[in-house]
Short mmCIF file of C-alpha atoms in Angstrom, two decimals:
data_model
loop_
_atom_site.label_atom_id
_atom_site.label_comp_id
_atom_site.label_asym_id
_atom_site.label_seq_id
_atom_site.Cartn_x
_atom_site.Cartn_y
_atom_site.Cartn_z
CA MET A 24 39.06 4.22 -8.91
CA SER A 25 37.59 2.17 -6.05
CA SER A 26 36.80 -1.48 -6.66
CA PRO A 27 33.08 -2.26 -7.04
CA SER A 28 31.18 -4.30 -4.46
CA PHE A 29 29.03 -7.16 -5.72
CA PHE A 30 26.10 -8.39 -3.64
CA ASP A 31 24.44 -11.75 -4.14
CA SER A 32 21.02 -10.69 -2.87
CA PRO A 33 18.90 -7.64 -1.96
CA ALA A 34 19.09 -8.72 1.70
CA GLU A 35 22.89 -8.46 1.64
CA TRP A 36 22.73 -4.96 0.13
CA ARG A 37 20.09 -3.96 2.68
CA ARG A 38 22.31 -5.10 5.55
CA TRP A 39 25.10 -2.90 4.21
CA LEU A 40 22.76 0.10 4.01
CA GLN A 41 21.68 -0.43 7.61
CA GLN A 42 25.26 0.21 8.73
CA PRO A 43 27.10 1.80 5.79
CA SER A 44 30.87 1.66 6.09
CA SER A 45 31.42 4.55 3.64
CA PRO A 46 29.55 7.69 2.49
CA GLU A 47 29.02 6.15 -0.96
CA LEU A 48 29.37 2.79 -2.67
CA LEU A 49 30.30 1.69 -6.17
CA LEU A 50 27.95 -1.23 -6.73
CA GLY A 51 28.74 -3.90 -9.30
CA PHE A 52 26.11 -5.70 -11.37
CA ARG A 53 26.48 -8.85 -13.43
CA LYS A 54 24.61 -8.95 -16.71
CA LYS A 55 21.96 -11.63 -16.99
CA ALA A 56 23.69 -13.14 -20.02
CA SER A 57 26.82 -13.79 -17.93
CA GLY A 58 24.98 -16.43 -15.92
CA LYS A 59 26.80 -15.31 -12.76
CA GLY A 60 23.74 -14.08 -10.89
CA GLY A 61 23.70 -11.46 -8.17
CA ILE A 62 21.51 -8.52 -7.24
CA THR A 63 19.76 -6.75 -10.11
CA TYR A 64 19.67 -3.01 -10.72
CA ARG A 65 15.98 -2.76 -9.83
CA GLU A 66 16.45 -4.70 -6.61
CA ALA A 67 19.36 -2.44 -5.68
CA LEU A 68 17.40 0.72 -6.41
CA ASP A 69 14.45 -0.42 -4.30
CA GLU A 70 16.67 -0.98 -1.28
CA ALA A 71 18.47 2.32 -1.88
CA LEU A 72 15.18 4.23 -1.96
CA CYS A 73 14.18 2.64 1.35
CA PHE A 74 17.23 4.21 2.99
CA GLY A 75 17.21 7.56 1.18
CA TRP A 76 20.01 6.68 -1.24
CA ILE A 77 20.01 7.17 -5.01
CA ASP A 78 21.82 5.77 -8.01
CA GLY A 79 24.22 7.58 -10.31
CA VAL A 80 25.53 7.00 -13.82
CA ARG A 81 26.00 3.47 -15.11
CA LYS A 82 29.51 2.64 -16.36
CA ARG A 83 30.79 -0.42 -18.16
CA LEU A 84 33.18 -2.60 -16.18
CA ASP A 85 33.73 -5.44 -18.66
CA ASP A 86 31.72 -7.59 -21.07
CA ASP A 87 29.85 -9.27 -18.22
CA SER A 88 29.32 -6.48 -15.72
CA TYR A 89 28.80 -2.77 -15.08
CA THR A 90 28.86 -0.42 -12.11
CA ILE A 91 26.60 2.24 -10.63
CA ARG A 92 27.60 4.55 -7.78
CA PHE A 93 25.06 4.91 -4.98
CA THR A 94 25.05 7.87 -2.59
CA PRO A 95 22.69 9.36 0.03
CA ARG A 96 20.27 11.90 -1.37
CA LYS A 97 21.00 15.54 -0.73
CA PRO A 98 18.26 17.67 0.90
CA GLY A 99 16.06 19.28 -1.74
CA SER A 100 17.28 16.99 -4.54
CA ASN A 101 15.02 16.14 -7.47
CA TRP A 102 12.81 13.06 -7.32
CA SER A 103 11.68 11.45 -10.54
CA VAL A 104 8.01 10.55 -10.89
CA VAL A 105 8.98 6.89 -11.22
CA ASN A 106 10.91 6.94 -7.94
CA LEU A 107 8.16 8.82 -6.12
CA LYS A 108 5.62 6.22 -7.21
CA ARG A 109 7.95 3.41 -6.24
CA VAL A 110 8.49 4.93 -2.79
CA GLU A 111 4.71 4.99 -2.30
CA GLU A 112 4.60 1.28 -3.11
CA LEU A 113 7.53 0.55 -0.80
CA SER A 114 5.77 2.48 1.97
CA ARG A 115 2.63 0.40 1.56
CA GLU A 116 4.79 -2.72 1.79
CA GLY A 117 6.29 -1.44 5.05
CA ARG A 118 9.83 -1.40 3.68
CA MET A 119 10.74 2.28 4.08
CA GLU A 120 13.36 3.06 6.73
CA PRO A 121 13.45 6.29 8.82
CA SER A 122 16.32 7.68 6.72
CA GLY A 123 14.32 7.05 3.55
CA LYS A 124 11.24 8.77 4.94
CA LEU A 125 13.38 11.72 6.03
CA ALA A 126 14.86 12.05 2.55
CA LEU A 127 11.36 12.08 1.07
CA GLU A 128 10.21 14.78 3.48
CA GLY A 129 13.18 16.95 2.48
CA ARG A 130 12.34 17.08 -1.21
CA ASP A 131 11.16 20.25 -2.96
CA PRO A 132 7.61 19.67 -4.37
CA ARG A 133 8.17 22.34 -7.03
CA GLU A 134 11.21 20.50 -8.33
CA ALA A 135 9.24 17.26 -8.38
CA ARG A 136 6.57 18.82 -10.60
CA HIS A 137 9.23 20.12 -12.96
CA TYR A 138 10.96 16.76 -13.04
CA SER A 139 7.63 15.07 -13.75
CA ALA A 140 7.31 16.84 -17.09
CA GLU A 141 10.98 16.22 -17.84
CA ASN A 142 10.65 12.51 -17.05
CA ARG A 143 7.95 12.07 -19.68
CA THR A 144 10.46 12.86 -22.41
CA LYS A 145 13.37 10.92 -20.92
CA GLU A 146 14.46 7.94 -22.99
CA LEU A 147 15.00 4.48 -21.56
CA ASP A 148 18.65 3.68 -20.89
CA GLU A 149 20.76 0.59 -21.43
CA ALA A 150 20.55 -0.50 -17.78
CA LEU A 151 16.88 -1.39 -18.23
CA PHE A 152 17.80 -3.74 -21.09
CA SER A 153 20.34 -5.66 -18.98
CA GLY A 154 20.70 -9.20 -20.32
CA HIS A 155 19.08 -8.31 -23.64
CA PRO A 156 21.85 -6.78 -25.78
CA GLU A 157 20.03 -7.44 -29.06
CA ALA A 158 16.93 -5.64 -27.82
CA TRP A 159 19.03 -2.69 -26.62
CA ASN A 160 20.91 -2.44 -29.91
CA ALA A 161 17.63 -2.48 -31.81
CA PHE A 162 16.10 0.17 -29.56
CA ALA A 163 19.20 2.39 -29.59
CA SER A 164 19.36 2.31 -33.39
CA ALA A 165 15.64 2.94 -33.89
CA ALA A 166 14.20 6.22 -35.13
CA PRO A 167 14.13 8.98 -32.46
CA SER A 168 10.33 9.20 -32.70
CA TYR A 169 10.03 5.48 -31.89
CA ARG A 170 12.41 5.76 -28.94
CA ARG A 171 10.56 8.77 -27.51
CA THR A 172 7.12 7.23 -27.93
CA SER A 173 8.18 3.84 -26.57
CA SER A 174 9.94 5.45 -23.60
CA PHE A 175 6.87 7.51 -22.75
CA TRP A 176 4.66 4.42 -23.02
CA VAL A 177 6.83 2.55 -20.51
CA MET A 178 7.56 5.39 -18.10
CA SER A 179 4.04 6.83 -17.96
CA ALA A 180 2.63 3.70 -16.29
CA LYS A 181 1.37 4.42 -12.79
CA ARG A 182 2.34 1.06 -11.29
CA ALA A 183 5.74 -0.61 -11.23
CA GLU A 184 4.17 -3.89 -12.33
CA THR A 185 2.70 -2.20 -15.40
CA ARG A 186 6.01 -0.56 -16.25
CA ASP A 187 7.73 -3.94 -15.99
CA LYS A 188 5.19 -5.57 -18.30
CA ARG A 189 5.48 -2.78 -20.85
CA LEU A 190 9.27 -2.92 -20.75
CA ALA A 191 9.14 -6.70 -21.24
CA THR A 192 6.90 -6.20 -24.26
CA LEU A 193 9.29 -3.61 -25.68
CA ILE A 194 12.26 -5.92 -25.16
CA GLU A 195 10.48 -8.85 -26.77
CA ALA A 196 9.39 -6.91 -29.86
CA PRO A 197 12.78 -6.28 -31.55
CA GLU A 198 14.25 -9.60 -30.41
CA GLY A 199 11.30 -11.60 -31.73
CA GLY A 200 11.21 -9.69 -35.00
CA ARG A 201 7.42 -9.49 -34.85
CA THR A 202 5.27 -6.59 -36.01
CA ARG A 203 2.48 -5.29 -33.82
CA THR A 204 0.09 -2.85 -35.41
CA GLY A 205 -3.12 -1.00 -34.70
CA THR A 206 -5.66 -1.25 -31.90
CA GLY A 207 -5.64 -4.53 -30.06
CA SER A 208 -1.90 -5.08 -30.48
CA CYS A 209 -0.02 -6.17 -27.39
CA GLY A 210 2.83 -3.68 -27.41
CA PRO A 211 4.96 -1.22 -29.37
CA GLY A 212 5.06 -1.76 -33.10
CA ALA A 213 8.35 -3.38 -34.02
CA THR A 214 10.09 -5.20 -36.83
CA SER A 215 13.51 -6.79 -37.18
CA ASP A 216 14.64 -3.35 -38.31
CA PRO A 217 13.13 -0.80 -35.85
CA THR A 218 14.65 2.13 -37.75
CA ARG A 219 12.09 1.54 -40.50
CA ILE A 220 9.12 1.93 -38.19
CA ARG A 221 6.92 5.02 -38.57
CA ILE A 222 5.22 5.85 -35.28
CA ARG A 223 2.19 8.06 -34.81
CA ALA A 224 2.67 10.75 -32.20
CA ARG A 225 0.34 9.07 -29.75
CA THR A 226 0.18 6.13 -27.39
CA THR A 227 -2.58 4.09 -25.83
CA PRO A 228 -2.43 2.78 -22.27
CA GLU A 229 -2.52 -0.88 -23.23
CA THR A 230 -1.20 -1.13 -26.77
CA GLY A 231 1.69 1.31 -26.54
CA PRO A 232 3.15 3.18 -29.53
CA VAL A 233 1.01 2.51 -32.59
CA GLU A 234 2.57 1.89 -35.98
CA ALA A 235 1.43 4.27 -38.72
#
């Protein structure tokens, strides 16, 4: 297996993408709890999207780090709704490169619509909880209905900023051991034991999954 490359900043990763020395790259990430710093997963994905690259499966490297393989997108490959929205934002910011625009033009709109429906039921993964192992453990051990509803609440946001805020609320809930209930709450209902939560099969744009 190839050794992972660790970048200290998004700018360093972007410079590599401008003149890639290989057709793919195994990128290493240091967990926030390690205190070692470095580029984050979201920063890496933003730069990859700008150049028409995409991330693969996350794999554990050791207690302090993990890896994700990045490769150029194939013509006609699926685009998630989240990535399509993020590319729109990156375009408005003037960050998209010609190769990234070309990859976007080569997508199949029919596949994107199919993936849109699929994305709504996709659960959040461990990479999004980087640096918050207690929150991830609580989420992963929660009832399936809570995970589905919470994931939809986060992923259905139209703006990246809103998704980040909702994810932060979700992370805070199990770690803080607080309960949020009913209309006017500030996030998903949660207790110190998320598996005991009963969630209604609905969400609200601002309050998230509502505890029954």
